[in-house]
Coordinates of C-alpha atoms and ligand atoms in Angstrom, one line a residue:
M55 CA 130.7 26.3 133.8
L56 CA 130.3 29.8 132.3
R57 CA 133.3 32.0 132.8
P58 CA 132.1 35.6 132.7
T59 CA 134.3 38.6 132.3
P60 CA 135.5 40.0 135.7
I61 CA 133.3 43.0 135.1
T62 CA 129.8 42.9 133.6
L63 CA 128.3 46.2 132.5
G64 CA 124.8 46.7 133.9
A65 CA 122.3 48.2 131.5
S66 CA 119.4 48.7 134.0
S67 CA 119.2 52.4 133.4
L68 CA 119.7 52.2 129.6
G69 CA 116.7 53.9 128.0
A70 CA 115.6 55.5 131.3
R71 CA 117.7 58.7 131.0
G72 CA 118.9 61.0 128.4
D73 CA 117.7 61.9 124.9
A74 CA 117.4 59.4 122.0
D75 CA 120.9 60.1 120.7
E76 CA 122.5 59.7 124.1
I77 CA 120.6 56.4 124.7
A78 CA 121.7 55.0 121.3
A79 CA 125.3 56.1 121.9
L80 CA 125.3 54.5 125.4
A81 CA 124.0 51.2 123.9
D82 CA 126.7 51.3 121.2
A83 CA 129.4 52.0 123.8
L84 CA 128.2 49.2 126.2
L85 CA 128.4 46.7 123.3
A86 CA 131.7 48.0 122.0
S87 CA 133.4 48.1 125.5
E88 CA 136.2 45.6 126.2
L89 CA 135.6 46.2 129.9
G90 CA 133.1 43.3 129.9
D91 CA 129.9 41.7 128.9
V92 CA 126.5 43.3 129.3
D93 CA 123.6 42.5 131.7
T94 CA 120.0 43.5 130.9
S95 CA 116.5 42.3 131.7
N96 CA 113.1 42.0 130.1
N97 CA 111.7 44.8 132.3
Y98 CA 114.6 47.3 132.5
A99 CA 113.3 50.7 131.5
G100 CA 110.0 49.0 130.6
G101 CA 111.7 46.9 127.9
R102 CA 113.6 49.8 126.4
S103 CA 117.0 48.5 127.7
E104 CA 116.7 45.4 125.6
A105 CA 115.2 47.3 122.7
E106 CA 118.0 49.8 122.6
L107 CA 120.6 47.0 122.8
G108 CA 118.8 45.2 119.9
L109 CA 119.0 48.4 117.8
A110 CA 122.7 48.8 118.6
L111 CA 123.3 45.1 117.8
A112 CA 121.6 45.7 114.4
R113 CA 123.7 48.8 113.8
R114 CA 126.9 47.1 114.8
G115 CA 126.2 43.8 112.9
G116 CA 126.0 41.8 116.2
L117 CA 128.1 41.3 119.3
R118 CA 131.8 42.1 119.3
P119 CA 134.0 38.9 118.9
G120 CA 133.7 37.0 122.2
G121 CA 131.2 39.5 123.6
R122 CA 128.2 38.2 125.5
L123 CA 124.8 39.6 126.5
Y124 CA 122.8 38.3 129.4
S125 CA 119.1 38.9 130.1
K126 CA 116.4 37.9 132.6
A127 CA 112.8 36.6 132.6
D128 CA 110.4 38.9 134.4
A129 CA 106.8 38.5 135.7
D130 CA 104.1 40.1 133.6
A131 CA 102.4 43.4 134.6
E132 CA 100.0 41.5 136.9
G133 CA 102.8 39.7 138.7
R134 CA 102.1 36.3 137.0
F135 CA 105.3 34.3 136.8
D136 CA 104.7 30.8 135.7
G137 CA 106.2 28.7 132.9
D138 CA 104.0 30.3 130.2
R139 CA 105.1 33.7 131.3
V140 CA 108.8 32.7 131.0
R141 CA 108.2 31.4 127.5
R142 CA 106.6 34.8 126.6
S143 CA 109.4 36.7 128.4
I144 CA 112.1 35.0 126.3
E145 CA 110.2 35.6 123.1
E146 CA 110.0 39.3 124.0
S147 CA 113.7 39.4 125.0
L148 CA 114.9 37.6 121.9
G149 CA 112.6 39.6 119.6
R150 CA 113.8 43.0 121.0
L151 CA 117.4 41.9 120.9
G152 CA 117.2 40.3 117.5
L153 CA 119.0 37.2 118.8
D154 CA 118.0 33.5 118.8
H155 CA 120.0 32.5 121.8
L156 CA 121.3 33.8 125.1
P157 CA 124.2 32.5 127.3
I158 CA 122.2 33.1 130.5
Y159 CA 118.6 33.8 131.2
H160 CA 117.9 34.5 134.8
L161 CA 114.8 34.2 136.9
H162 CA 114.5 37.8 137.8
D163 CA 113.0 39.1 141.1
P164 CA 110.5 36.3 141.6
Y165 CA 108.8 38.2 144.5
T166 CA 105.2 37.7 143.4
I167 CA 105.4 33.9 143.8
T168 CA 106.5 31.5 146.5
L169 CA 109.6 29.2 146.2
Q170 CA 107.2 26.3 145.8
E171 CA 105.4 28.0 142.9
G172 CA 108.8 28.9 141.4
M173 CA 109.8 25.2 141.5
A174 CA 106.5 23.7 140.4
A175 CA 106.2 21.5 137.3
D176 CA 104.4 24.3 135.4
G177 CA 106.5 27.0 137.1
P178 CA 109.2 29.4 135.7
V179 CA 112.2 27.3 136.7
A180 CA 110.9 24.2 134.9
A181 CA 110.4 26.4 131.8
L182 CA 113.9 27.8 132.0
L183 CA 115.3 24.3 132.3
Q184 CA 113.3 23.3 129.2
L185 CA 114.7 26.3 127.3
R186 CA 118.2 25.2 128.3
D187 CA 117.4 21.7 127.1
E188 CA 116.2 23.1 123.8
G189 CA 119.5 25.1 123.5
V190 CA 117.8 28.5 123.4
I191 CA 119.8 29.4 126.5
D192 CA 123.0 27.9 127.8
A193 CA 122.5 28.5 131.5
I194 CA 119.9 29.6 134.0
G195 CA 120.4 31.9 136.9
I196 CA 118.5 33.3 139.9
A197 CA 118.9 37.1 140.0
A198 CA 117.3 39.0 142.9
G199 CA 117.8 40.8 146.2
Q200 CA 116.0 39.3 149.2
T201 CA 118.9 37.3 150.7
Q202 CA 116.8 34.4 152.1
L203 CA 114.8 33.9 148.9
V204 CA 117.9 33.9 146.7
H205 CA 119.6 31.5 149.1
D206 CA 116.6 29.1 149.0
Y207 CA 116.7 29.1 145.2
V208 CA 120.5 28.5 145.3
L209 CA 119.9 25.5 147.6
T210 CA 117.5 23.9 145.1
G211 CA 120.6 23.0 143.0
A212 CA 118.6 23.8 139.8
F213 CA 120.6 26.9 138.8
D214 CA 123.9 27.4 136.9
A215 CA 124.4 31.0 138.1
V216 CA 123.3 33.4 140.8
L217 CA 123.2 37.2 140.8
T218 CA 123.0 39.0 144.1
H219 CA 123.0 42.7 144.5
N220 CA 123.9 45.4 147.1
R221 CA 124.6 42.6 149.7
F222 CA 128.3 41.9 149.2
T223 CA 129.9 45.3 149.3
L224 CA 132.5 47.3 151.4
V225 CA 129.6 47.9 153.8
D226 CA 127.5 44.8 153.6
R227 CA 128.3 41.1 153.8
Q228 CA 124.9 39.5 154.2
A229 CA 125.1 37.6 150.9
L230 CA 128.3 35.8 152.0
P231 CA 126.5 32.6 153.1
L232 CA 124.5 32.3 149.9
I233 CA 127.6 33.1 147.8
R234 CA 129.6 30.4 149.6
D235 CA 126.8 27.8 149.0
A236 CA 126.5 28.8 145.4
R237 CA 130.2 28.3 144.9
E238 CA 130.1 24.9 146.6
R239 CA 127.5 23.9 144.0
G240 CA 129.8 25.1 141.2
M241 CA 127.5 28.0 140.3
T242 CA 128.8 31.2 138.6
V243 CA 128.5 34.1 141.0
F244 CA 127.6 37.6 139.8
N245 CA 127.9 40.3 142.4
A246 CA 125.9 43.3 141.3
A247 CA 125.8 46.9 142.6
P248 CA 129.2 47.2 144.2
F249 CA 128.5 50.9 144.8
G250 CA 125.2 50.1 146.6
G251 CA 123.5 51.8 143.7
G252 CA 125.7 54.9 143.8
I253 CA 126.3 56.0 147.4
L254 CA 129.7 54.4 147.6
A255 CA 130.8 56.0 144.3
N256 CA 129.5 59.5 144.2
G257 CA 128.8 60.4 147.8
T258 CA 125.6 62.3 146.8
A259 CA 123.1 59.4 146.6
E260 CA 120.8 59.3 149.5
T261 CA 120.0 55.6 149.3
Y262 CA 121.9 52.4 149.8
G263 CA 120.5 49.4 147.8
Y264 CA 117.6 51.7 146.7
R265 CA 116.5 52.3 150.2
S266 CA 117.0 54.9 152.9
P267 CA 119.7 53.8 155.3
S268 CA 119.4 54.0 159.1
A269 CA 121.4 56.7 160.9
E270 CA 123.7 53.9 162.1
F271 CA 124.3 52.5 158.6
R272 CA 124.9 56.0 157.2
A273 CA 127.4 56.6 160.0
H274 CA 129.2 53.4 159.0
I275 CA 129.4 54.6 155.4
E276 CA 130.8 57.9 156.7
A277 CA 133.4 56.1 158.9
L278 CA 134.5 54.1 155.8
R279 CA 134.7 57.3 153.8
A280 CA 137.0 58.8 156.5
L281 CA 139.1 55.6 156.5
A282 CA 139.5 55.8 152.8
R283 CA 140.6 59.4 153.0
E284 CA 143.1 58.5 155.8
H285 CA 144.6 55.8 153.5
G286 CA 144.5 58.1 150.4
V287 CA 142.1 55.7 148.7
D288 CA 139.3 56.7 146.4
L289 CA 136.1 55.2 147.9
A290 CA 134.6 54.3 144.5
A291 CA 137.8 52.4 143.6
A292 CA 137.8 50.7 147.0
A293 CA 134.1 49.7 146.6
L294 CA 134.8 48.3 143.1
H295 CA 138.0 46.4 144.1
F296 CA 136.4 45.0 147.2
S297 CA 134.3 42.8 144.8
L298 CA 136.8 42.4 142.0
R299 CA 139.5 41.0 144.4
S300 CA 137.1 38.5 146.0
S301 CA 137.8 34.9 145.0
L302 CA 134.1 34.2 145.7
V303 CA 132.9 36.5 142.9
D304 CA 133.2 35.6 139.2
S305 CA 131.9 38.9 137.9
T306 CA 131.1 42.2 139.4
V307 CA 128.1 43.9 137.7
V308 CA 128.4 47.7 137.6
G309 CA 125.6 50.0 136.6
I310 CA 126.5 52.2 133.7
S311 CA 124.2 55.2 133.3
S312 CA 126.3 57.2 130.7
R313 CA 129.3 57.1 128.5
A314 CA 131.2 59.2 131.1
R315 CA 130.5 56.5 133.7
L316 CA 131.9 53.9 131.4
D317 CA 135.1 56.0 131.0
Q318 CA 135.3 56.5 134.7
L319 CA 134.9 52.7 135.3
A320 CA 137.9 52.1 133.0
E321 CA 140.0 54.4 135.3
L322 CA 138.7 52.8 138.5
V323 CA 139.7 49.4 137.3
E324 CA 143.3 50.5 137.0
V325 CA 143.5 52.0 140.5
E326 CA 145.6 49.9 142.9
V327 CA 143.9 49.8 146.3
P328 CA 146.4 48.8 149.0
E329 CA 145.9 45.6 150.9
E330 CA 146.3 47.6 154.2
F331 CA 143.1 49.5 153.4
F332 CA 141.1 46.2 153.1
D333 CA 142.8 45.0 156.4
A334 CA 141.6 48.2 158.1
V335 CA 138.1 47.7 156.7
E336 CA 138.1 44.2 158.2
A337 CA 139.4 45.6 161.5
M338 CA 136.2 47.8 161.6
G339 CA 134.3 44.6 162.3
E340 CA 130.9 43.4 161.3
P341 CA 128.9 46.2 159.4
P342 CA 125.6 47.2 161.0
A343 CA 122.4 45.9 159.5
S344 CA 121.9 47.4 156.0
P345 CA 118.5 48.7 154.8
N346 CA 118.2 45.4 152.9
D347 CA 118.2 43.1 155.9
Ligands
NAP1491 N1 117.6 41.9 140.7 C1 118.6 42.0 139.8 O1 118.9 41.2 139.0 C2 119.5 43.3 139.9 C3 119.3 44.2 140.9 C4 120.2 45.3 140.9 C5 121.2 45.5 140.0 N2 121.3 44.5 139.0 C6 122.3 44.7 137.9 O2 123.5 45.3 138.5 C7 123.7 46.5 137.8 C8 124.3 47.5 138.8 O3 123.4 47.9 139.7 P1 123.2 49.5 140.1 O4 123.5 50.3 138.9 O5 121.9 49.6 140.8 O6 124.3 49.7 141.2 P2 125.8 50.1 141.3 O7 126.6 49.5 140.2 O8 126.2 49.9 142.7 O9 125.7 51.7 141.1 C9 125.7 52.3 139.8 C10 125.6 53.8 140.0 O10 126.7 54.3 140.7 C11 127.1 55.6 140.2 N3 128.5 55.5 139.6 C12 129.0 54.5 138.9 N4 130.3 54.8 138.6 C13 130.5 56.0 139.2 C14 131.7 56.8 139.2 N5 132.8 56.5 138.6 N6 131.6 58.0 139.9 C15 130.5 58.3 140.5 N7 129.4 57.6 140.5 C16 129.4 56.4 139.8 C17 126.2 55.9 139.0 O11 125.1 56.7 139.4 P3 124.7 58.0 138.6 O12 125.2 57.8 137.2 O13 123.3 58.1 138.8 O14 125.5 59.1 139.3 C18 125.6 54.5 138.6 O15 124.3 54.6 138.1 C19 122.4 46.9 137.2 O16 122.6 47.8 136.1 C20 121.9 45.6 136.8 O17 122.5 45.1 135.6 C21 120.5 43.4 138.9

């Protein structure tokens, strides 16, 4: 079983913001960071995330000792996501990264196909399994939102890892059943987006899980913010440590949009959030339905 670093650095916005120098510096910093391994995907920033990481790998002479880089297979622009597409996707990924092997390649957001198509003999999962047999990748994962769909893929028993996002946070527990089932099957669990995409970290984001929350859900976040203040706890630290402290999570995937955010993450990791705060969060009861339900 793959044992990831407790934190994985999410590179979904690498290449999407900043000028060329800032982007290159962020790619270098992500690969140099001892905070954890790096998560990217074929389609992040239209392929630029992988391309910038590839350029940084070339500049740096490869990964740091023990460092790992994960990526994901994506549908093509027309939404086609079959076995042939997966083989092209990995060729693109490895080409951009300048690597010949990846420790994990996830099936990423398979929303344009049914589960049956995903699991067909000529489908993407069969192609991923073949790549694993060939030694091009060590493990295959399912990485997506849509709780029921991810759960269904977990229950196929075909995967080594699962990445769920925005659904196991301080304010959302809907991924808990699928995470439990994944662990029962010995899968590695990546819990991505502990800040709900930012709202639990910076207080200015208007969305939770990339969607507009209901008034009730927003009120729940505000109640948590007040609870954190009452306990003298920084909400961003609490949101991060909610995931880090969970025995159900192998790695928490945090989105890093700049070098400043990377430095801030190093500080948040060191914050000790008192157990009484998490007890008080539990005492608030079941969170209301999130915009992702
Ligand atoms: N389907 C999938 O496979 C999937 C889906 C979603 C995510 N992921 C993975 O998970 C990673 C994390 O997702 P995410 O970035 O959407 O969510 P996230 O980790 O919950 O939120 C990251 C955002 O929070 C803000 N933030 C972070 N640290 C902060 C700090 N110290 N103070 C204030 N604000 C802070 C930043 O926003 P600003 O910099 O904009 O202020 C940052 O971009 C992605 O990069 C990706 O690798 C995978």
